[in-house]
Short mmCIF file of C-alpha atoms and ligand atoms in Angstrom, two decimals:
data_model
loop_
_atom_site.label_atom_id
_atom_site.label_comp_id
_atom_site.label_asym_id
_atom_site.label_seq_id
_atom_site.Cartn_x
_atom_site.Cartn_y
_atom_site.Cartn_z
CA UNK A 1 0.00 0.00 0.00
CA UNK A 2 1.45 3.14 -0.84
CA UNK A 3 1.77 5.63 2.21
CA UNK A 4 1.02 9.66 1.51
CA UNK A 5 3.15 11.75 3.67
CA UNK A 6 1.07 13.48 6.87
CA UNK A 7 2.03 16.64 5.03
CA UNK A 8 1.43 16.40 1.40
CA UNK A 9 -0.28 19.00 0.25
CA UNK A 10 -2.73 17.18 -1.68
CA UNK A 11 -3.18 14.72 0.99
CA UNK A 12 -6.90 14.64 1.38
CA UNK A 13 -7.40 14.48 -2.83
CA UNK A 14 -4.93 11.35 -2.93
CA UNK A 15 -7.07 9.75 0.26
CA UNK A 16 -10.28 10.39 -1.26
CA UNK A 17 -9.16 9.32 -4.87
CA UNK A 18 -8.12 6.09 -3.42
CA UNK A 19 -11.37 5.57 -1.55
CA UNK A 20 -13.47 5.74 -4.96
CA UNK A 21 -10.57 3.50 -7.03
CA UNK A 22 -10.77 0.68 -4.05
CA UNK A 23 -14.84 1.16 -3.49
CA UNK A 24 -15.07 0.72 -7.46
CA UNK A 25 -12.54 -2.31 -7.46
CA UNK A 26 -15.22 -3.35 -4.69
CA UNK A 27 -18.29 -3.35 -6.69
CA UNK A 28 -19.51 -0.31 -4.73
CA UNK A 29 -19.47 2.08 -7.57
CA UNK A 30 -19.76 2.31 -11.01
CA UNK A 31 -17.17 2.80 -13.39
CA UNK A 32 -18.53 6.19 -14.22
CA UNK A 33 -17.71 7.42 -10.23
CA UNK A 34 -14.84 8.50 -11.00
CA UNK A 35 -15.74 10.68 -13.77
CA UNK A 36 -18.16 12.42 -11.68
CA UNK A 37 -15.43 12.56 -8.76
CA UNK A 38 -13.12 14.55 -11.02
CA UNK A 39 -15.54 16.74 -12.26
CA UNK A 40 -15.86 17.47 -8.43
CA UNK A 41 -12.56 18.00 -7.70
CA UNK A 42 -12.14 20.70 -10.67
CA UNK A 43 -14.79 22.74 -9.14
CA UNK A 44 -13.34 22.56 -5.85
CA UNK A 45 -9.75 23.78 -6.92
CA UNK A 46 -11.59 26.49 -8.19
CA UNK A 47 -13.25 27.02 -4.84
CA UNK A 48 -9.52 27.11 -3.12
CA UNK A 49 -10.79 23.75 -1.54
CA UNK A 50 -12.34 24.88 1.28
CA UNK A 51 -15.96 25.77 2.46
CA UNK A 52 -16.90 29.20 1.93
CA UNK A 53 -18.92 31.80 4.07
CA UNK A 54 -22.46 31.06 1.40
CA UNK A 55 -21.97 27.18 1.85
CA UNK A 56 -21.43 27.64 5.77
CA UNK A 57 -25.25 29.91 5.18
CA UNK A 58 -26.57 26.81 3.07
CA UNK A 59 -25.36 23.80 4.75
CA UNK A 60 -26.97 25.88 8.08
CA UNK A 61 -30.29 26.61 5.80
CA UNK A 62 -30.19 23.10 5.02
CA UNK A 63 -29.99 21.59 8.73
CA UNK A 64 -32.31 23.99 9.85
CA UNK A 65 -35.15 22.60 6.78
CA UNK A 66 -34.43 19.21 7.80
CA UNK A 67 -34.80 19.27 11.50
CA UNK A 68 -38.33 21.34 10.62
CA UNK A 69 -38.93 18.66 8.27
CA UNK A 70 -42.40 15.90 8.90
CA UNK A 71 -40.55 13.12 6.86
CA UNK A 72 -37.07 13.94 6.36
CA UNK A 73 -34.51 11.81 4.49
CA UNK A 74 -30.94 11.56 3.32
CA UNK A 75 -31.13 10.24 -0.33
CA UNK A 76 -27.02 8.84 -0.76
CA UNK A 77 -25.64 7.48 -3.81
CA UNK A 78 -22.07 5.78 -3.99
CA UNK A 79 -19.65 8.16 -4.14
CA UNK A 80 -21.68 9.99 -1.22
CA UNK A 81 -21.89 6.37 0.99
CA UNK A 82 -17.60 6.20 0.15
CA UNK A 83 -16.98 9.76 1.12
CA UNK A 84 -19.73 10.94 3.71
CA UNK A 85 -21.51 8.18 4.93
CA UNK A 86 -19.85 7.63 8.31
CA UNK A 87 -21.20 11.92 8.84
CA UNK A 88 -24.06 10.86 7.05
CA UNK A 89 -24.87 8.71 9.28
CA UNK A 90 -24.39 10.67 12.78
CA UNK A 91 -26.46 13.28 11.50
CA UNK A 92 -29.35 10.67 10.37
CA UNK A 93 -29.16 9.96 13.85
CA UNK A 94 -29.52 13.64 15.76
CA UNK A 95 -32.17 13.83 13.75
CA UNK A 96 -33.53 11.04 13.56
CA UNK A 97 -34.39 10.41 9.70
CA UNK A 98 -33.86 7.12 7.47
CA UNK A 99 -31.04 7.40 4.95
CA UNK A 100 -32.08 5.61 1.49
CA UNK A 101 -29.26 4.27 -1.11
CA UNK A 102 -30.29 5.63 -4.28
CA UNK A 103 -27.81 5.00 -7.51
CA UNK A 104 -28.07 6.08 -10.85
CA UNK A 105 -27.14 2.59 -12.40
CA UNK A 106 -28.95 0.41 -10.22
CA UNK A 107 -28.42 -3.34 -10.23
CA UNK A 108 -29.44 -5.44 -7.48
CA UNK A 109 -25.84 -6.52 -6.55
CA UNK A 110 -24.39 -2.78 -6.01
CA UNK A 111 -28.06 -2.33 -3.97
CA UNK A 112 -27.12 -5.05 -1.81
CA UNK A 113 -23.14 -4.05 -1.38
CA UNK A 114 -23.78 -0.13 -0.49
CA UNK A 115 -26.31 -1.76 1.71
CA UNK A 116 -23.79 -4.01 3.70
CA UNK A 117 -21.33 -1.08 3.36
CA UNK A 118 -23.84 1.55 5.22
CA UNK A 119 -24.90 -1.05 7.93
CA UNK A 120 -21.23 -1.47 8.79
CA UNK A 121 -20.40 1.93 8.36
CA UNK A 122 -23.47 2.66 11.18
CA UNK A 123 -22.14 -0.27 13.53
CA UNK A 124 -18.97 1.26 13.56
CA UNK A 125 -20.56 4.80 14.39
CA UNK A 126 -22.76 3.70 16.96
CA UNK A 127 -19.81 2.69 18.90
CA UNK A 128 -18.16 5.94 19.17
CA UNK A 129 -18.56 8.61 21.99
CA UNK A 130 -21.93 10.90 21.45
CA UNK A 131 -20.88 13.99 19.15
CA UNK A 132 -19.42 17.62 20.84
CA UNK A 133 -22.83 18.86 22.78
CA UNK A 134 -24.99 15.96 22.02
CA UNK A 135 -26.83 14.43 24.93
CA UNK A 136 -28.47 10.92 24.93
CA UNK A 137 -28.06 7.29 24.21
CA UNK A 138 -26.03 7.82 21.29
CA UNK A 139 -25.69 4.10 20.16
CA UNK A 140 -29.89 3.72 20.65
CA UNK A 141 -30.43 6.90 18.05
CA UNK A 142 -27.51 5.68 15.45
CA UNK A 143 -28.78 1.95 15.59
CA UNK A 144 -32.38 3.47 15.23
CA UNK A 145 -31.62 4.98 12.22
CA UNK A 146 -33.06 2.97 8.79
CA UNK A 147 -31.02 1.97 5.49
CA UNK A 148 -33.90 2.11 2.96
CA UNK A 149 -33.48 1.54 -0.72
CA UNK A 150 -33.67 -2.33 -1.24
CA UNK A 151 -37.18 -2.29 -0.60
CA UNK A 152 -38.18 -0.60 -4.24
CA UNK A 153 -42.21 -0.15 -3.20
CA UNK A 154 -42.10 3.54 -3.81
CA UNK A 155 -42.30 5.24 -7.01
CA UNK A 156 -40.94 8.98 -8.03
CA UNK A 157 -44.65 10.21 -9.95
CA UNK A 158 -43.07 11.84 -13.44
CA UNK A 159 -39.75 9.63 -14.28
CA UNK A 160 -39.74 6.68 -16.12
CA UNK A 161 -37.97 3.56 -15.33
CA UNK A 162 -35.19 2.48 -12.96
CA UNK A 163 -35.37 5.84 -12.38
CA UNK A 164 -38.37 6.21 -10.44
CA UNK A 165 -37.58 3.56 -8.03
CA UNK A 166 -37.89 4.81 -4.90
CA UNK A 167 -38.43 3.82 -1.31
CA UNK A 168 -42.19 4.57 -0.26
CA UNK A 169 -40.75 5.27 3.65
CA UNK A 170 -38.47 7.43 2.73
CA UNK A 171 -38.53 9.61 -0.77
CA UNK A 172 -41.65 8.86 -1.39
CA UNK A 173 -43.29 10.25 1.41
CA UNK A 174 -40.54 12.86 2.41
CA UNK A 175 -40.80 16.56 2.48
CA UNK A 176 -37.48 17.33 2.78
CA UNK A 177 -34.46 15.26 0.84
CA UNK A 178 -30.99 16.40 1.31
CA UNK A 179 -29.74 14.63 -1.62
CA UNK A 180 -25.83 15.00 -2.72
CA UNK A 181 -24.83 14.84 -6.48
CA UNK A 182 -28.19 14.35 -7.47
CA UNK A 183 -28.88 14.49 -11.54
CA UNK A 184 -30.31 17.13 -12.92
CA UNK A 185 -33.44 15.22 -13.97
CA UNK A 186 -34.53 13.50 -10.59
CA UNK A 187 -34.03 16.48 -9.10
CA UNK A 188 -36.55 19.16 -11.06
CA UNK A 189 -39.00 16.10 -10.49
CA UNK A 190 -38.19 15.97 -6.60
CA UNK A 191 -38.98 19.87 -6.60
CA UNK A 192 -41.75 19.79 -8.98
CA UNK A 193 -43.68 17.48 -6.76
CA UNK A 194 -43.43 19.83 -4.01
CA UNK A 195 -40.49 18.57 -1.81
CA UNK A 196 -38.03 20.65 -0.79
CA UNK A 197 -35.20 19.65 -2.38
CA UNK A 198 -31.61 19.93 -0.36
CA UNK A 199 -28.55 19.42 -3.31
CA UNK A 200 -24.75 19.48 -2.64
CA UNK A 201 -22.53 19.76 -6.03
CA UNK A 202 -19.44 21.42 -6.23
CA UNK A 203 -20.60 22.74 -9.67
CA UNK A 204 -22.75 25.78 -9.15
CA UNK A 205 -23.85 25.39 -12.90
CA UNK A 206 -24.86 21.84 -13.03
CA UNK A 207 -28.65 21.70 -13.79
CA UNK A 208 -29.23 19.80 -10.04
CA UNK A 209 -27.69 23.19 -8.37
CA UNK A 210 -30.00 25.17 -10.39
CA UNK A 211 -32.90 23.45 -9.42
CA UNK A 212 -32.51 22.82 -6.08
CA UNK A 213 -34.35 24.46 -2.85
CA UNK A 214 -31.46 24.87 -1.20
CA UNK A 215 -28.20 24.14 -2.89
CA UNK A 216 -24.79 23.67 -1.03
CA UNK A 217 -21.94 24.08 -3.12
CA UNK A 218 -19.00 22.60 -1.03
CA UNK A 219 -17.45 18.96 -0.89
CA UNK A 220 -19.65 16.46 0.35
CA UNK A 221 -17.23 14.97 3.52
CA UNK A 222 -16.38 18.63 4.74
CA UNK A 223 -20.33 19.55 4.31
CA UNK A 224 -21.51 16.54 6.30
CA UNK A 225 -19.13 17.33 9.22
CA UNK A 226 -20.24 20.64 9.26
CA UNK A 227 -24.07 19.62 9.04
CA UNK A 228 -23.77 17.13 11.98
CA UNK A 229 -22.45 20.43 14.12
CA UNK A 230 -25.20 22.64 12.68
CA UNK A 231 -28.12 19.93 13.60
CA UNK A 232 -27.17 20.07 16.73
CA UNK A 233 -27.25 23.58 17.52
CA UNK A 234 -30.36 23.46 16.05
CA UNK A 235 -30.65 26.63 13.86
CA UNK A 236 -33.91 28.64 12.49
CA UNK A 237 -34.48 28.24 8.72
CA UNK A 238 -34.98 31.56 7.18
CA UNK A 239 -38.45 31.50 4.91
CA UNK A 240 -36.79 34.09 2.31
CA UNK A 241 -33.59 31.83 1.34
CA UNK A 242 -32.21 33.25 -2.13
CA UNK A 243 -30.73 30.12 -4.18
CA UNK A 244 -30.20 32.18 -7.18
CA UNK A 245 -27.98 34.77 -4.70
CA UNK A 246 -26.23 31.88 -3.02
CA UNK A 247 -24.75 30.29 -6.24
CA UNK A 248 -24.19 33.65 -7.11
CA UNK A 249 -21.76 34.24 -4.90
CA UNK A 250 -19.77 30.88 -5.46
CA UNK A 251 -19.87 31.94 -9.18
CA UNK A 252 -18.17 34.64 -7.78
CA UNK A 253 -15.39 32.75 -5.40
CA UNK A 254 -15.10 30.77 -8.99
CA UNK A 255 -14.07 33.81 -11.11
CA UNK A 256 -12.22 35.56 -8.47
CA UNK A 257 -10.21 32.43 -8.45
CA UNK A 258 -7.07 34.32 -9.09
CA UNK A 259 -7.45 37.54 -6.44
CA UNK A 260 -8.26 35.10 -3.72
CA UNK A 261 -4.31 33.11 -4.39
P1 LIG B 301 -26.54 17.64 -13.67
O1 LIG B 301 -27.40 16.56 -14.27
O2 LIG B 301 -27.06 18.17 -12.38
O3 LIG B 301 -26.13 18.76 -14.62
P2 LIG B 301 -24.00 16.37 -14.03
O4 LIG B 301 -24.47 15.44 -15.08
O5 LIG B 301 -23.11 17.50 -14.36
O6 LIG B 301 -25.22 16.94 -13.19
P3 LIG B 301 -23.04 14.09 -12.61
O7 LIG B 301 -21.91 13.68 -13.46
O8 LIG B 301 -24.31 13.34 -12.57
O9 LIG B 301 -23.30 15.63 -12.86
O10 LIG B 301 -22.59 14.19 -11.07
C1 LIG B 301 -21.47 14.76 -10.67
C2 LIG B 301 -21.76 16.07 -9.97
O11 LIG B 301 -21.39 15.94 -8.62
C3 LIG B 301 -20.90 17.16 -10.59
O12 LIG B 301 -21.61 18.34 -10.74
C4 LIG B 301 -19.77 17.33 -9.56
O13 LIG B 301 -19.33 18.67 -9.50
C5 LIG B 301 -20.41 16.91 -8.26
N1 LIG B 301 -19.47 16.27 -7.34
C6 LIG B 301 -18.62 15.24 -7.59
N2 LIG B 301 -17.95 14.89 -6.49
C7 LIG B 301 -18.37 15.70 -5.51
C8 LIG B 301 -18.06 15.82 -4.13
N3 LIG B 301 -17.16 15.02 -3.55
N4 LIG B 301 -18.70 16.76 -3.40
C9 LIG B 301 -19.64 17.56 -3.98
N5 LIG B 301 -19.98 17.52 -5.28
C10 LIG B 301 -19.35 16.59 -6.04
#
């Protein structure tokens, strides 16, 4: 196994690079992960790889929607089980929501493996000390918290196909989806049937951040961290959130690319 140094600069790009090549090796994702993950990783050089003062206003937006929520859910696909799904997970838990494996090219097999991978992922969570200034039986609330996804007995009203195959416990019936690197498609659909729809994509222009309720343009694993923080202090939402002002301004940390160096 190759070793990166402590202090390589790229250090967290080379970990998280390796995470998709060994989850894809694994069956976990498909082949086309990686493309996606790149296309990521553009945007967020662009961003100076960090989470700006809008996405900090977003993600807290976003926390504050979902705790407000009747029937909230975290909708993950692979690359968001590899990279977030240990935070994922935690904040599934202070809120107490059911996290649903939805994948663009679904087979039964990769189904059944991000399954596996998410129930291990939340056995390993539940056995860690409650999060900074949560109170309560912490491994009760993470081994509460529901994988959905296999079940397929929900349907997504407007898309066609494999597509449309939902979970009717979780997006279904939810009100509120935080959903990262969603497609463009599934997305205008989630928002045209009424839900609010929570999207994080690096790419302020991709048609999923244009569509979205609330979009959070940051990195998925730095977002979740900072979600799991913001659900527990429990923030208001703010009735008058601006999504075409928010990616706005990360068009703007985009072009200023240069000024910010
Ligand atoms: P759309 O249909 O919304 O236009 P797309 O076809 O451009 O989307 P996909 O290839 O389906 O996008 O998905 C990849 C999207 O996810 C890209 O917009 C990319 O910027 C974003 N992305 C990839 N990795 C990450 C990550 N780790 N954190 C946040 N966003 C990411």
């Amino acid at each position: 196994m190759v070793k990166i140094p402590k202090v390589h600069p790229r250090r967290k790009s080379l970990i998280s690079r390796k995470a998709i090549v060994d989850a894809t090796k694994q069956g976990l994702l498909a082949d086309s992960a990686m493309i996606a993950h790149g296309r990521g990783e553009a945007f967020d050089y662009l961003l100076g790889e960090k989470t700006s003062e809008i996405a900090k206003l977003s993600i807290k937006e976003s926390a504050a929607r979902l705790i407000s929520a009747k029937h909230p859910v975290i909708s993950v696909n692979g690359n968001t089980a590899v990279l977030a799904g240990k935070s994922l997970i935690r904040v599934a838990a202070v809120i107490q929501c059911p996290i649903e494996i939805n994948i663009y090219y679904r087979t039964e097999k990769r189904m059944d493996l991000l399954h596996d991978y998410l129930e291990s992922q939340k056995l390993e969570v539940s056995k860690e000390d409650n999060p900074i200034n949560w109170h309560g039986d912490w491994e009760s609330a993470v081994m509460a918290v529901k994988i959905l996804g296999k079940e397929e007995d929900g349907k997504i009203e407007g898309l066609e196909g494999p597509r449309a195959i939902c979970s009717a416990e979780g997006i279904e019936r939810a009100d509120v989806i935080l959903v990262p690197l969603e497609d463009g498609d599934r997305c205008e659909v989630l928002v045209s049937l009424g839900k609010n729809v929570l999207v994080v994509d690096l790419n302020p222009l991709s048609r999923s951040a244009k569509m979205a309720t609330v979009t959070i343009v940051d990195e998925v694993s730095r977002m979740a961290e900072l979600l799991l923080q913001y659900v527990i202090e429990n923030p208001s939402d703010n009735t008058e959130w601006n999504n075409d002002l928010a990616l706005k301004e990360s068009l703007e940390i985009i072009s200023n690319y240069y000024v910010n160096q």
